Coordinates of C-alpha atoms in Angstrom, one line a residue:
M1 CA -92.4 1.8 2.0
A2 CA -91.1 5.1 0.7
S3 CA -89.1 5.6 3.9
V4 CA -87.2 2.3 3.2
L5 CA -86.5 2.9 -0.5
I6 CA -84.9 6.3 0.0
P7 CA -81.9 5.1 2.1
V8 CA -81.4 2.0 -0.1
L9 CA -81.4 4.2 -3.2
Y10 CA -78.9 6.6 -1.5
V11 CA -76.4 3.8 -0.6
F12 CA -76.7 2.3 -4.1
I13 CA -75.9 5.7 -5.8
V14 CA -73.0 6.4 -3.5
F15 CA -71.3 3.0 -3.9
G16 CA -72.0 3.0 -7.7
S17 CA -70.4 6.3 -8.2
L18 CA -67.3 5.2 -6.2
L19 CA -66.9 2.1 -8.3
V20 CA -67.3 4.1 -11.5
F21 CA -64.7 6.6 -10.3
S22 CA -62.2 3.9 -9.3
Y23 CA -62.6 2.1 -12.6
F24 CA -61.8 5.2 -14.7
Y25 CA -59.0 6.3 -12.3
R26 CA -57.2 2.9 -12.6
R27 CA -57.7 2.9 -16.3
R28 CA -56.2 6.3 -16.6
N29 CA -53.2 5.3 -14.4
A30 CA -52.6 2.2 -16.4
R31 CA -52.4 4.3 -19.6
K32 CA -50.2 6.9 -17.9
V33 CA -46.5 6.4 -18.4
Y34 CA -44.4 7.4 -15.4
E35 CA -41.0 8.9 -15.7
P36 CA -38.4 6.2 -15.2
Y37 CA -36.6 6.3 -11.8
F38 CA -33.3 5.3 -13.4
P39 CA -31.9 6.3 -16.7
Q40 CA -31.6 3.8 -19.6
H41 CA -29.6 0.6 -18.7
H42 CA -26.6 1.1 -21.1
E43 CA -24.7 -2.0 -19.9
R44 CA -27.7 -4.2 -20.6
D45 CA -28.0 -2.8 -24.1
V46 CA -24.3 -3.5 -24.7
Y47 CA -24.7 -7.1 -23.5
F48 CA -27.7 -7.7 -25.8
S49 CA -25.8 -6.1 -28.7
L50 CA -22.9 -8.5 -28.2
M51 CA -25.3 -11.5 -28.0
Q52 CA -26.7 -10.6 -31.4
M53 CA -23.4 -10.3 -33.1
S54 CA -22.9 -13.1 -35.6
D55 CA -20.2 -12.0 -38.0
P56 CA -17.9 -12.5 -36.2
P57 CA -19.6 -13.7 -33.0
A58 CA -18.4 -12.3 -29.7
S59 CA -16.1 -14.5 -27.6
E60 CA -17.4 -16.1 -24.4
S61 CA -14.9 -14.1 -22.3
L62 CA -16.2 -10.9 -23.8
L63 CA -19.8 -11.9 -23.0
K64 CA -18.9 -12.8 -19.4
A65 CA -17.2 -9.4 -19.0
A66 CA -20.2 -7.6 -20.3
L67 CA -22.5 -9.6 -18.0
V68 CA -20.4 -8.7 -15.0
R69 CA -20.5 -5.1 -16.0
R70 CA -24.3 -5.3 -16.2
A71 CA -24.4 -6.9 -12.7
M72 CA -22.3 -4.0 -11.4
T73 CA -24.8 -1.5 -12.6
D74 CA -27.7 -3.6 -11.1
V75 CA -25.9 -3.6 -7.7
T76 CA -25.5 0.2 -7.8
R77 CA -29.2 0.6 -8.5
I78 CA -30.3 -1.8 -5.8
I79 CA -28.2 0.1 -3.2
R80 CA -29.8 3.4 -4.3
L81 CA -33.3 1.9 -4.1
R82 CA -32.6 0.7 -0.5
E83 CA -31.4 4.1 0.5
D84 CA -34.1 6.2 -1.2
K85 CA -37.2 4.1 -0.4
P86 CA -37.5 5.0 3.4
A87 CA -36.9 8.7 2.7
L88 CA -39.5 8.8 -0.1
Q89 CA -42.0 6.9 2.0
N90 CA -41.7 9.5 4.8
L91 CA -42.1 12.4 2.4
L92 CA -45.1 10.8 0.8
Q93 CA -46.8 10.4 4.2
K94 CA -46.1 14.1 4.9
G95 CA -47.5 15.1 1.5
S96 CA -44.2 16.6 0.4
I97 CA -44.1 14.6 -2.9
G98 CA -46.8 13.3 -5.3
D99 CA -47.7 9.8 -6.2
D100 CA -45.9 9.9 -9.5
L101 CA -42.4 9.7 -7.9
W102 CA -43.5 6.9 -5.5
N103 CA -45.1 4.9 -8.3
S104 CA -41.9 5.3 -10.4
L105 CA -39.9 3.9 -7.5
L106 CA -42.2 0.9 -7.2
A107 CA -41.9 0.3 -10.9
A108 CA -38.1 0.5 -10.7
E109 CA -38.2 -2.1 -7.9
K110 CA -40.2 -4.5 -10.0
E111 CA -37.9 -4.0 -12.9
M112 CA -34.8 -4.7 -10.8
E113 CA -36.4 -7.9 -9.5
A114 CA -36.8 -9.2 -13.0
E115 CA -33.3 -7.9 -13.9
I116 CA -31.7 -9.9 -11.1
L117 CA -33.4 -13.1 -12.1
E118 CA -32.4 -12.6 -15.7
V119 CA -28.7 -11.9 -14.9
A120 CA -28.6 -15.0 -12.6
A121 CA -30.0 -17.2 -15.3
E122 CA -27.5 -15.9 -17.9
A123 CA -24.6 -16.5 -15.4
N124 CA -25.7 -20.1 -14.8
A125 CA -25.9 -20.6 -18.5
Y126 CA -22.2 -19.9 -18.8
V127 CA -20.9 -21.6 -15.6
E128 CA -23.1 -23.7 -13.3
G129 CA -23.5 -22.0 -9.9
W130 CA -22.1 -18.7 -11.1
G131 CA -25.5 -17.0 -10.6
S132 CA -25.2 -17.2 -6.9
V133 CA -21.8 -15.4 -6.7
I134 CA -21.9 -13.0 -9.6
F135 CA -23.5 -10.2 -7.6
Q136 CA -20.9 -10.6 -4.9
T137 CA -18.1 -10.4 -7.5
A138 CA -19.8 -7.3 -9.0
T139 CA -20.0 -5.7 -5.5
E140 CA -16.3 -6.2 -4.9
M141 CA -15.4 -4.8 -8.4
M142 CA -17.7 -1.7 -7.8
H143 CA -15.9 -0.9 -4.5
N144 CA -12.5 -1.3 -6.2
E145 CA -13.5 1.1 -8.9
K146 CA -14.7 3.6 -6.3
M147 CA -11.4 3.4 -4.4
R148 CA -9.4 3.8 -7.6
S149 CA -11.4 6.8 -8.7
L150 CA -10.8 8.5 -5.3
V151 CA -7.0 7.8 -5.6
E152 CA -7.0 9.3 -9.1
Q153 CA -8.8 12.5 -7.8
I154 CA -6.2 13.2 -5.1
P155 CA -3.9 15.4 -7.3
S156 CA -6.9 17.5 -8.5
I157 CA -8.3 17.9 -5.0
R158 CA -4.8 18.9 -3.7
A159 CA -4.4 21.4 -6.5
E160 CA -7.8 22.9 -5.8
A161 CA -7.0 23.2 -2.1
E162 CA -3.7 24.9 -2.8
R163 CA -5.3 27.3 -5.1
K164 CA -8.0 28.1 -2.5
Y165 CA -6.0 28.2 0.7
G166 CA -2.5 28.6 -0.5
R167 CA 0.3 26.2 -0.6
A168 CA 1.5 25.1 2.8
A169 CA 4.9 23.6 3.5
L170 CA 4.7 19.9 4.1
P171 CA 5.9 18.7 7.5
K172 CA 9.3 17.1 7.4
L173 CA 9.4 13.7 8.9
T174 CA 12.5 12.7 10.8
V175 CA 13.2 9.2 11.6
E176 CA 15.4 8.6 14.6
S177 CA 17.7 5.7 14.3
A178 CA 18.2 3.3 17.1
P179 CA 21.3 3.8 19.2
S180 CA 24.1 1.7 17.9
A181 CA 26.2 -0.5 20.2
P182 CA 29.7 0.9 21.1
A183 CA 32.3 -0.4 18.7
T184 CA 34.9 -2.6 20.2
P185 CA 38.5 -1.4 19.7
Q186 CA 40.3 -3.4 17.0
P187 CA 43.7 -4.7 18.1
A188 CA 46.5 -2.8 16.2
A189 CA 48.2 -4.9 13.7
S190 CA 51.8 -5.4 14.9
A191 CA 54.7 -6.5 12.9
P192 CA 55.6 -10.1 13.3
S193 CA 58.2 -10.4 16.0
A194 CA 61.3 -12.5 15.5
P195 CA 61.3 -15.8 17.4
S196 CA 62.9 -15.3 20.8
T197 CA 65.9 -17.5 21.6
P198 CA 66.2 -18.9 25.1
S199 CA 68.8 -16.9 27.0
T200 CA 71.7 -18.8 28.6
P201 CA 71.8 -18.4 32.3
A202 CA 74.6 -16.3 33.6
R203 CA 77.4 -18.1 35.4
P204 CA 77.4 -17.3 39.1
E205 CA 80.7 -16.2 40.6
T206 CA 82.2 -18.5 43.1
P207 CA 83.7 -17.3 46.4
S208 CA 86.9 -19.1 45.6
S209 CA 87.5 -17.0 42.5
A210 CA 87.3 -13.8 44.3
K211 CA 90.6 -12.2 45.1
S212 CA 91.7 -9.6 47.5
S213 CA 93.3 -6.4 46.6
N214 CA 96.9 -7.8 46.9
G215 CA 96.1 -10.7 44.5
L216 CA 96.0 -13.4 47.3
A217 CA 93.2 -15.6 48.4
P218 CA 91.8 -15.1 51.9
P219 CA 93.5 -17.1 54.7
S220 CA 92.1 -20.4 55.7
A221 CA 93.3 -23.0 58.3
G222 CA 93.4 -26.8 58.6
P223 CA 90.2 -28.6 58.4
D224 CA 88.1 -25.4 58.0
S225 CA 89.9 -24.7 54.8
G226 CA 89.3 -28.2 53.5
A227 CA 85.6 -28.1 54.3
F228 CA 85.3 -24.7 52.7
S229 CA 87.1 -25.9 49.6
D230 CA 84.8 -28.9 49.4
S231 CA 81.7 -26.8 49.6
D232 CA 83.2 -24.3 47.2
R233 CA 84.0 -27.1 44.8
S234 CA 80.4 -28.4 45.0
V235 CA 79.0 -25.0 44.2
S236 CA 81.5 -23.9 41.5
T237 CA 81.5 -27.2 39.7
P238 CA 78.5 -26.6 37.3
S239 CA 79.4 -22.9 36.7
S240 CA 83.2 -22.8 36.1
P241 CA 85.2 -25.3 34.0
R242 CA 88.2 -25.2 36.4
S243 CA 88.2 -25.1 40.2
P244 CA 91.2 -24.7 42.5
S245 CA 92.7 -27.9 43.7
K246 CA 93.5 -28.9 47.3
S247 CA 97.2 -29.0 46.7
S248 CA 97.5 -25.4 45.4
S249 CA 95.5 -24.1 48.4
S250 CA 97.8 -25.9 50.8
K251 CA 100.9 -24.5 49.1
K252 CA 99.6 -21.0 49.4
S253 CA 98.9 -21.5 53.1
K254 CA 102.5 -22.8 53.7
K255 CA 104.1 -19.8 51.9
R256 CA 102.0 -17.4 54.0
K257 CA 103.3 -19.1 57.2

């Protein structure tokens, strides 16, 4: 009988002590306040302050802008939680960090879940269906602000680089123009020429009008002379107004005889 009671009593004492320890441990952890993982939510406080304004009340457009700014901060914190959680989990498994940091991250996750639901409900109260797209709009605005801040920091970054490494001459960019087509020669402007008048054809000289050196016509006989004078007459008719007659040629031949 005594051999059975001793093991039972031992098990009862061990499990009882574990239950008592876990009870006090959980009670202590419940009372313990962990350091917040994120700083105070300033944009949420601004939105609540605008909601409580009554004299004069804040306009609806101002409240919408404050709600979008609040959603932008929530998106930034959600992205940070997604990036930090795997790394903290690995460090916790290796014993590099304590439970306090891990518990604060879990508390921040629960707080962000409640914050997302609250922002979506507020957005749907202004415009029906806005709660489903307000975080997408906030993400686009956040990326736009990051890009603008980088562009604004370019002069300061350049000045710091010049002070550290010295000012270097900027490369000159030369733009080569495309080869132009050869210019066609323009016709020279000439003075207006006077209208040309048709030239009159020169009168051809007839063989009958030619004279020898002694002033007499060449000798001709009988019918040959008549045939010559006829052909001569036919050729010289359009060119000369007067042509020698047959009688005059016959008289000259008689005198010569």
